[in-house]
Coordinates of N, CA, C and O in Angstrom, one line a residue:
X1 N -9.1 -4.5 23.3 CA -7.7 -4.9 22.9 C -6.8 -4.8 24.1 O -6.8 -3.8 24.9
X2 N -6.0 -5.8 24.3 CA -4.8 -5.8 25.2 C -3.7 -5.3 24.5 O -3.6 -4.8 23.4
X3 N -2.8 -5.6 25.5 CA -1.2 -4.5 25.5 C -0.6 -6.1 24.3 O 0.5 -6.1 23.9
X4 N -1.2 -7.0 24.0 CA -0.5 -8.0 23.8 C -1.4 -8.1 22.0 O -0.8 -8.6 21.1
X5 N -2.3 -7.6 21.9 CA -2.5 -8.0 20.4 C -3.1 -6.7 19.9 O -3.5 -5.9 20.8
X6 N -3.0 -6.4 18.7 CA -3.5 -5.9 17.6 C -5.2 -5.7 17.2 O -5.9 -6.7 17.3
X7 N -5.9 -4.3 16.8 CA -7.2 -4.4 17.2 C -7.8 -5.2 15.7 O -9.0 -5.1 15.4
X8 N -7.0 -5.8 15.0 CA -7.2 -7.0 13.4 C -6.8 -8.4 14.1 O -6.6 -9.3 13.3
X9 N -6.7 -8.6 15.8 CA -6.6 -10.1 16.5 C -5.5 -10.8 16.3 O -5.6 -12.0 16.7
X10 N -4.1 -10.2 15.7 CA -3.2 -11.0 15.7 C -2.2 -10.6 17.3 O -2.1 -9.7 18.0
X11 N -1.9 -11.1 17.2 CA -1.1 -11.7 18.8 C 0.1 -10.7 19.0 O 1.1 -11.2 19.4
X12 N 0.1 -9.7 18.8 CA 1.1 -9.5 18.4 C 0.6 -7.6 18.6 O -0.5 -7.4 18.2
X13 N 1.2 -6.4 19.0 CA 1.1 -5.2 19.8 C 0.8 -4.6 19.2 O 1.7 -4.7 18.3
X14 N -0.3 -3.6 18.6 CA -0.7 -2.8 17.6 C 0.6 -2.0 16.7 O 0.7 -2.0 15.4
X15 N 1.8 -1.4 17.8 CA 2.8 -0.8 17.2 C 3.7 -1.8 16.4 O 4.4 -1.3 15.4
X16 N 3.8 -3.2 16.7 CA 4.4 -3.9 16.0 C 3.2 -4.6 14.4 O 3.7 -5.2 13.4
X17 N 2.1 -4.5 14.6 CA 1.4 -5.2 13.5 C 0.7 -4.2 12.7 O 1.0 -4.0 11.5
X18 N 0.1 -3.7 13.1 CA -1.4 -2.8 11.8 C -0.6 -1.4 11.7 O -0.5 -0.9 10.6
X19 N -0.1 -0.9 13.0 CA 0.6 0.3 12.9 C 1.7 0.9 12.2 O 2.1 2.1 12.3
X20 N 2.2 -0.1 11.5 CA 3.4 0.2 10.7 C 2.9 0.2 9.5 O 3.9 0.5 8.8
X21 N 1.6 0.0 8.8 CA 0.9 0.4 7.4 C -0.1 1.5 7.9 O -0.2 2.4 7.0
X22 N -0.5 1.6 8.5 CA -1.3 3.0 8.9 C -0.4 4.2 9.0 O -0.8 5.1 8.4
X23 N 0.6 4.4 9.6 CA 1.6 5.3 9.8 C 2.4 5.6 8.4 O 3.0 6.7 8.3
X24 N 2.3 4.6 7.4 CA 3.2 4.9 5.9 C 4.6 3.9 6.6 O 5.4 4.8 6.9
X25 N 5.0 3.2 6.8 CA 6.5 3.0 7.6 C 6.7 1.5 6.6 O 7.8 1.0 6.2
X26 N 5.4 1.1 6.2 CA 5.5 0.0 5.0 C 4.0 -0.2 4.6 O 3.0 -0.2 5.3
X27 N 4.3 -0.4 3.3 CA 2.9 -1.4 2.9 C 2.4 -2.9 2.8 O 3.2 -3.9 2.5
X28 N 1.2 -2.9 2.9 CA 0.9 -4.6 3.4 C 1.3 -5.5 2.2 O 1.3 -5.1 1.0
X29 N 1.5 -6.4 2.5 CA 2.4 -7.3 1.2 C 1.3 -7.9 0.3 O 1.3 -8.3 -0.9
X30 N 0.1 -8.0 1.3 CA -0.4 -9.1 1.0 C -2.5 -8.7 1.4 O -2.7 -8.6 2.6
X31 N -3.4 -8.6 0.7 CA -4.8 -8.4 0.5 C -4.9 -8.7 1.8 O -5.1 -7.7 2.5
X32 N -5.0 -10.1 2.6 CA -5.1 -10.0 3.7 C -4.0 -9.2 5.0 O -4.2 -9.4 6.2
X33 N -3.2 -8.5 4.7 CA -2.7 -7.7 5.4 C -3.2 -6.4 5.5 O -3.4 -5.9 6.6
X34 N -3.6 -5.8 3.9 CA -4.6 -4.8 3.8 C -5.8 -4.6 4.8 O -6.1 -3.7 5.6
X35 N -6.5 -5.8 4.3 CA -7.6 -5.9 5.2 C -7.9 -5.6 6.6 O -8.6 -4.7 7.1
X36 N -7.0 -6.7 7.4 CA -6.2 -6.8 8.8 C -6.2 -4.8 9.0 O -7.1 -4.1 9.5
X37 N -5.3 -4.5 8.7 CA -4.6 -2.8 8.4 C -5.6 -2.1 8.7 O -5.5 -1.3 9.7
X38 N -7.0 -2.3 7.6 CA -8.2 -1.1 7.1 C -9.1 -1.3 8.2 O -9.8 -0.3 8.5
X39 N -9.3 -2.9 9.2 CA -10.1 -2.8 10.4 C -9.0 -2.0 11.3 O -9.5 -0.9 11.6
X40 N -7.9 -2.1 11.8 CA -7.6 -1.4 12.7 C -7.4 -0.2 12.9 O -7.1 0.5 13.9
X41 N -7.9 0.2 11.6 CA -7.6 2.1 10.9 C -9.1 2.0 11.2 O -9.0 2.8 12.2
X42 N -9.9 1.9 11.2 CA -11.2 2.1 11.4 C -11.3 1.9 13.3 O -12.1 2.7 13.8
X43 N -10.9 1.2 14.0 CA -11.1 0.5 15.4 C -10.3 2.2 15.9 O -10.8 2.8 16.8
X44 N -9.1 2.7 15.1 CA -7.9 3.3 15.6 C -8.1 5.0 15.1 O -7.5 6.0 15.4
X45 N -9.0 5.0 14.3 CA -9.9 6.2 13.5 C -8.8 6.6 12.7 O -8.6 7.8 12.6
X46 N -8.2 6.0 12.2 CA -7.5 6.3 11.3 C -7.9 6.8 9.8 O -7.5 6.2 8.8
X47 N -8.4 7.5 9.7 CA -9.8 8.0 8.3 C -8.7 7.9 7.3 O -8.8 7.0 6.4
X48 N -7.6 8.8 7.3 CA -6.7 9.0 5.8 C -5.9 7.9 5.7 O -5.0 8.4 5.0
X49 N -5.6 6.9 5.8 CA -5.0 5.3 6.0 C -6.6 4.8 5.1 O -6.7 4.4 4.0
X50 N -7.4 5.1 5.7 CA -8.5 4.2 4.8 C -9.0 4.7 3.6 O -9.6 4.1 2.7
X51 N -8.8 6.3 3.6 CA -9.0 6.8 2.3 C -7.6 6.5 1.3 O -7.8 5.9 0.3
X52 N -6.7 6.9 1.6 CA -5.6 6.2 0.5 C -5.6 4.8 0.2 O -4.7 4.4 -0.6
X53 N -6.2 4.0 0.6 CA -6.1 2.8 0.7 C -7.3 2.3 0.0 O -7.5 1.1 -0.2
X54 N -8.0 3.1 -0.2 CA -9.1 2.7 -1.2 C -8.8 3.0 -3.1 O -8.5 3.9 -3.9
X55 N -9.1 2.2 -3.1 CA -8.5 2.5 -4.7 C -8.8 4.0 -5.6 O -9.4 4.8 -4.9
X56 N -8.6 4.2 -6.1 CA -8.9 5.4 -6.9 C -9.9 5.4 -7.5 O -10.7 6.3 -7.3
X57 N -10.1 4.8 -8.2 CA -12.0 4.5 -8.9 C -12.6 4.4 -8.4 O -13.7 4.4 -8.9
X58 N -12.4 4.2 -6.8 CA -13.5 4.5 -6.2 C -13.8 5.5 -4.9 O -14.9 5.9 -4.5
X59 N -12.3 5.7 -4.4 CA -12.9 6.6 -3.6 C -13.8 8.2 -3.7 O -14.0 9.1 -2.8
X60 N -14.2 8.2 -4.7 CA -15.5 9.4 -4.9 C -16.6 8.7 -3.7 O -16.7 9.4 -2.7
X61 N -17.4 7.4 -3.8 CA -17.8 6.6 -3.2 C -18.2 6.6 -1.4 O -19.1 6.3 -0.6
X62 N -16.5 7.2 -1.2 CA -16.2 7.3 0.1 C -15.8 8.3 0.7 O -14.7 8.5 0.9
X63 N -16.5 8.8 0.9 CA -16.3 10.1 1.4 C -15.4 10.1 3.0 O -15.7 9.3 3.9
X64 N -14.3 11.3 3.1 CA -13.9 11.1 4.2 C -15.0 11.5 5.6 O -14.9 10.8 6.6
X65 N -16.1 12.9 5.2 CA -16.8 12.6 6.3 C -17.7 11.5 6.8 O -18.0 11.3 8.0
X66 N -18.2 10.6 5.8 CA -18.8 9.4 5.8 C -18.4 8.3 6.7 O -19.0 7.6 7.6
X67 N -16.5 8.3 6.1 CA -15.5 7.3 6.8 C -15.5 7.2 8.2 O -15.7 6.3 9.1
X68 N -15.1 8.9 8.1 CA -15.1 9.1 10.0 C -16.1 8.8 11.0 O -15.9 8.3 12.2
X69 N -17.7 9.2 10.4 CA -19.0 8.8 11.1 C -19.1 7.2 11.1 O -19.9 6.7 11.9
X70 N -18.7 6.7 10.6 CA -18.6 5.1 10.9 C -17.6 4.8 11.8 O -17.8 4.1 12.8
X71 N -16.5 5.3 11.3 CA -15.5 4.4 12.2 C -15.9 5.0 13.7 O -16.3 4.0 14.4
X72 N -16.1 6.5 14.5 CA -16.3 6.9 15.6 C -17.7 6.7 16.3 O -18.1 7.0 17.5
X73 N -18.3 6.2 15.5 CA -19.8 6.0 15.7 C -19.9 4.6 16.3 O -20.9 4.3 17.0
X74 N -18.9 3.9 16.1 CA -19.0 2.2 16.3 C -18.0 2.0 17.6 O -17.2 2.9 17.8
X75 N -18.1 0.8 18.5 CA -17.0 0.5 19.2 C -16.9 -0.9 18.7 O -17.6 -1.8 19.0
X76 N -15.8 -0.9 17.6 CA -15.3 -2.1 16.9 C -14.8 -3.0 18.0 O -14.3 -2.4 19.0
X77 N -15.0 -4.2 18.0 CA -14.9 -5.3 19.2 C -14.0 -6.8 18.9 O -13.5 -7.5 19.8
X78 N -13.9 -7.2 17.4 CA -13.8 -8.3 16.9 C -13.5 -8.1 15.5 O -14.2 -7.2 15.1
X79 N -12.8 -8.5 14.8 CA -12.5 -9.2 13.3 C -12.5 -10.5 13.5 O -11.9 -11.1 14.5
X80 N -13.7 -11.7 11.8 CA -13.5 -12.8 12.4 C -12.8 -12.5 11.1 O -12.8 -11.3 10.7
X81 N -12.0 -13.6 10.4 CA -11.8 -14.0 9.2 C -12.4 -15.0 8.6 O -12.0 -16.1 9.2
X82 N -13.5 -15.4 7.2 CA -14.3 -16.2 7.1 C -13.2 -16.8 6.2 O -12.8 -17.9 6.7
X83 N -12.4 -16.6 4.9 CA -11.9 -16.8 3.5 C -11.0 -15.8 3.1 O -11.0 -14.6 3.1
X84 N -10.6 -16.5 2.9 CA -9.1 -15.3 1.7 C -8.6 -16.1 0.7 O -8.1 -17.2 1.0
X85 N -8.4 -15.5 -0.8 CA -7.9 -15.5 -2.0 C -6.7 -14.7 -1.9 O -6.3 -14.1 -0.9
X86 N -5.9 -14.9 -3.4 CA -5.2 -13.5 -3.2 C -5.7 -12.5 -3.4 O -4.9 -11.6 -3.0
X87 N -6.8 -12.0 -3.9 CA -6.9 -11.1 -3.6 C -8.9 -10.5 -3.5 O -9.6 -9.7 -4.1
X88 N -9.1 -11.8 -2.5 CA -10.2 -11.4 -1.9 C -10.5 -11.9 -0.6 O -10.1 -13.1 -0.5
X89 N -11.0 -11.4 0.6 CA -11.4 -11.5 1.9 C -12.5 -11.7 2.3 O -13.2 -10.8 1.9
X90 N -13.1 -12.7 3.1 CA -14.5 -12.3 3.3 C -14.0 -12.3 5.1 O -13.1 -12.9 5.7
X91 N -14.9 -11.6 5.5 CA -14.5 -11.3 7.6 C -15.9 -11.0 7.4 O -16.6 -10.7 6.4
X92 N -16.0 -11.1 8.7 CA -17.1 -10.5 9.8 C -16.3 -9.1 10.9 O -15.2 -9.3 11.4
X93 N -17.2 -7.9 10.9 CA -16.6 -7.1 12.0 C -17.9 -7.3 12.7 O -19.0 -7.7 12.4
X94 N -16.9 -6.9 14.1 CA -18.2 -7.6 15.1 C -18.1 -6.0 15.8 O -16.9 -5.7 15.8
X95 N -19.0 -4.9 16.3 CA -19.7 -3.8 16.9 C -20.8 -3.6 17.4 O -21.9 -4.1 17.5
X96 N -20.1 -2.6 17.9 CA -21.4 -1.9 18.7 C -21.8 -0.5 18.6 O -20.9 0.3 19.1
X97 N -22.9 0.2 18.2 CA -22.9 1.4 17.9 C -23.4 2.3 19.5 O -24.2 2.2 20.4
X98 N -22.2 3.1 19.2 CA -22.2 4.3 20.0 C -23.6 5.0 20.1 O -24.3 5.1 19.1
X99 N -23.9 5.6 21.4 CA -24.6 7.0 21.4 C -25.8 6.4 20.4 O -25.9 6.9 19.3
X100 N -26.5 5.3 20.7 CA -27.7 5.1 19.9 C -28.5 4.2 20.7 O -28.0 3.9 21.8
X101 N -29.8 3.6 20.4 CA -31.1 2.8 21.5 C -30.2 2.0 21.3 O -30.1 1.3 22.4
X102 N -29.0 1.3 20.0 CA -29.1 -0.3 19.9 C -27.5 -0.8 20.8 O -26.3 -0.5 20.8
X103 N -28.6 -1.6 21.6 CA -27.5 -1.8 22.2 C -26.8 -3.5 21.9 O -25.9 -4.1 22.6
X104 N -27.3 -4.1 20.8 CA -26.9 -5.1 20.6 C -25.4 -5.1 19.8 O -24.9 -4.1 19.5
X105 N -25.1 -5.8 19.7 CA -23.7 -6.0 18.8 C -24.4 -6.6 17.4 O -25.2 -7.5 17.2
X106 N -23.8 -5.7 16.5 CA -24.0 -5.4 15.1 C -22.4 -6.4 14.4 O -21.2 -6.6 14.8
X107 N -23.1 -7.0 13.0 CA -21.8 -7.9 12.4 C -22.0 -7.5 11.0 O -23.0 -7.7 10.3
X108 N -20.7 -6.6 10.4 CA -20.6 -6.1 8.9 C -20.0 -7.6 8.4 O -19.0 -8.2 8.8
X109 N -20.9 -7.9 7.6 CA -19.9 -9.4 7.0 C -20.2 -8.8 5.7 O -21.3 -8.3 5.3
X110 N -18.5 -8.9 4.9 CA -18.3 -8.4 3.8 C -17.0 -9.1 3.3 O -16.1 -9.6 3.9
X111 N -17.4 -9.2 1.4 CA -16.4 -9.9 0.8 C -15.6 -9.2 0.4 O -16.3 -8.7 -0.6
X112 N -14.5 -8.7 0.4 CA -14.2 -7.5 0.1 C -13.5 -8.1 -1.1 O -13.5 -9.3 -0.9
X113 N -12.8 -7.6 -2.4 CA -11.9 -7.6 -3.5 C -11.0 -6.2 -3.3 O -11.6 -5.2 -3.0
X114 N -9.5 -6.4 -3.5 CA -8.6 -5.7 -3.4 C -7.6 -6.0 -4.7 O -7.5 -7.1 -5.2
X115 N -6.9 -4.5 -5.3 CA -6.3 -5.0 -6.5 C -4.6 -4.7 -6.0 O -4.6 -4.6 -4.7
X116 N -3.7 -4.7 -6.4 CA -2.4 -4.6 -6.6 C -2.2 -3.9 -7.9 O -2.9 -4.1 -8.8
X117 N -1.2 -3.1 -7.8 CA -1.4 -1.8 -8.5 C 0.6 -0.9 -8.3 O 1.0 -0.6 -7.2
X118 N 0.9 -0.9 -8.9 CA 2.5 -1.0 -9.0 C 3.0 -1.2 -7.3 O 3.3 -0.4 -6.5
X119 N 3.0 -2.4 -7.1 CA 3.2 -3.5 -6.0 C 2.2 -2.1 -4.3 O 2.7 -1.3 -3.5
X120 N 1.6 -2.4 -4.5 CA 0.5 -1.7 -3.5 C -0.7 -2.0 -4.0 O -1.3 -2.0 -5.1
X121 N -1.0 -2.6 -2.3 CA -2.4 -3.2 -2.4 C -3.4 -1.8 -2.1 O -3.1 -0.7 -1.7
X122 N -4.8 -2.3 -2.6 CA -5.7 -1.3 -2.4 C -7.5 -1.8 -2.4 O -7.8 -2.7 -3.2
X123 N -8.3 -1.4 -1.7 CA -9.4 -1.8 -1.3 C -10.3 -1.8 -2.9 O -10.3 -0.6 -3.4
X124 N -10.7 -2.4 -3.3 CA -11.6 -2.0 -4.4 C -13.3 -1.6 -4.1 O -13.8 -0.5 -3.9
X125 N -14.1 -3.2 -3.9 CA -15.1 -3.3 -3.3 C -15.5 -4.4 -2.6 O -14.7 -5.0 -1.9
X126 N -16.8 -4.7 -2.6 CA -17.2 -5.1 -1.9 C -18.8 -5.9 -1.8 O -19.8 -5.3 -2.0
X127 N -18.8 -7.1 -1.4 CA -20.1 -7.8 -1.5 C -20.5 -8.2 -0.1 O -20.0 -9.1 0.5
X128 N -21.4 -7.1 0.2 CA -22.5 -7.5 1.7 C -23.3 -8.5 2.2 O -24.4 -8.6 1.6
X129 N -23.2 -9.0 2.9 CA -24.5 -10.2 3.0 C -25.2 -9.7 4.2 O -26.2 -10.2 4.6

């Protein structure tokens, strides 16, 4: 990431784009804002941003030490965006896992579904390919 974009690839300075829903300062308007938000809380280790942000039915599912061993385990590199609904996303994250033999770059492609819930977006689930 440069001094010029955001670690979710919009053009635009982490403190001015993903950072102001990670911090609590506003919430995303919009599933793809969510989304955008939940990779850079993950690139940015932001664990409790991604645990609130997961819905309630399911975060049992997600455990915060789980959260953390992923997001610090990986050097997140890329979000692509494949599709967006209102309120579904499909991306590719593009990585590379830390402190392990593989030195290839690894790609989570996931369709995620997010619900809206007294005007607050929230991660539901998710379909892996």
């Amino acid at each position: 990431m440069n001094s010029l974009s955001c670690f979710c690839g919009l053009d635009k300075p982490f403190s001015e784009c993903c950072q102001r829903y990670i911090r609590g300062y506003e919430n995303p308007l919009t599933a793809l804002d969510l989304m955008r938000s939940r990779y850079a809380a993950y690139a940015s280790h932001s664990i409790d941003y991604l645990i609130n942000t997961t819905h309630f039915s399911q975060r049992q599912n997600h455990s915060k030490k789980d959260t953390l061993e992923w997001a610090i385990t990986n050097l997140w590199l890329k979000l692509e965006l494949i599709a967006c609904t209102e309120n579904t996303v499909e991306f590719k994250a593009y990585y590379r896992p830390q402190n392990t033999n593989i030195p290839e770059v690894q790609i989570h492609h996931e369709k995620s579904t997010f619900v809206l819930e007294n005007g607050i977006w929230y991660y539901l689930d998710g379909i892996y390919f």
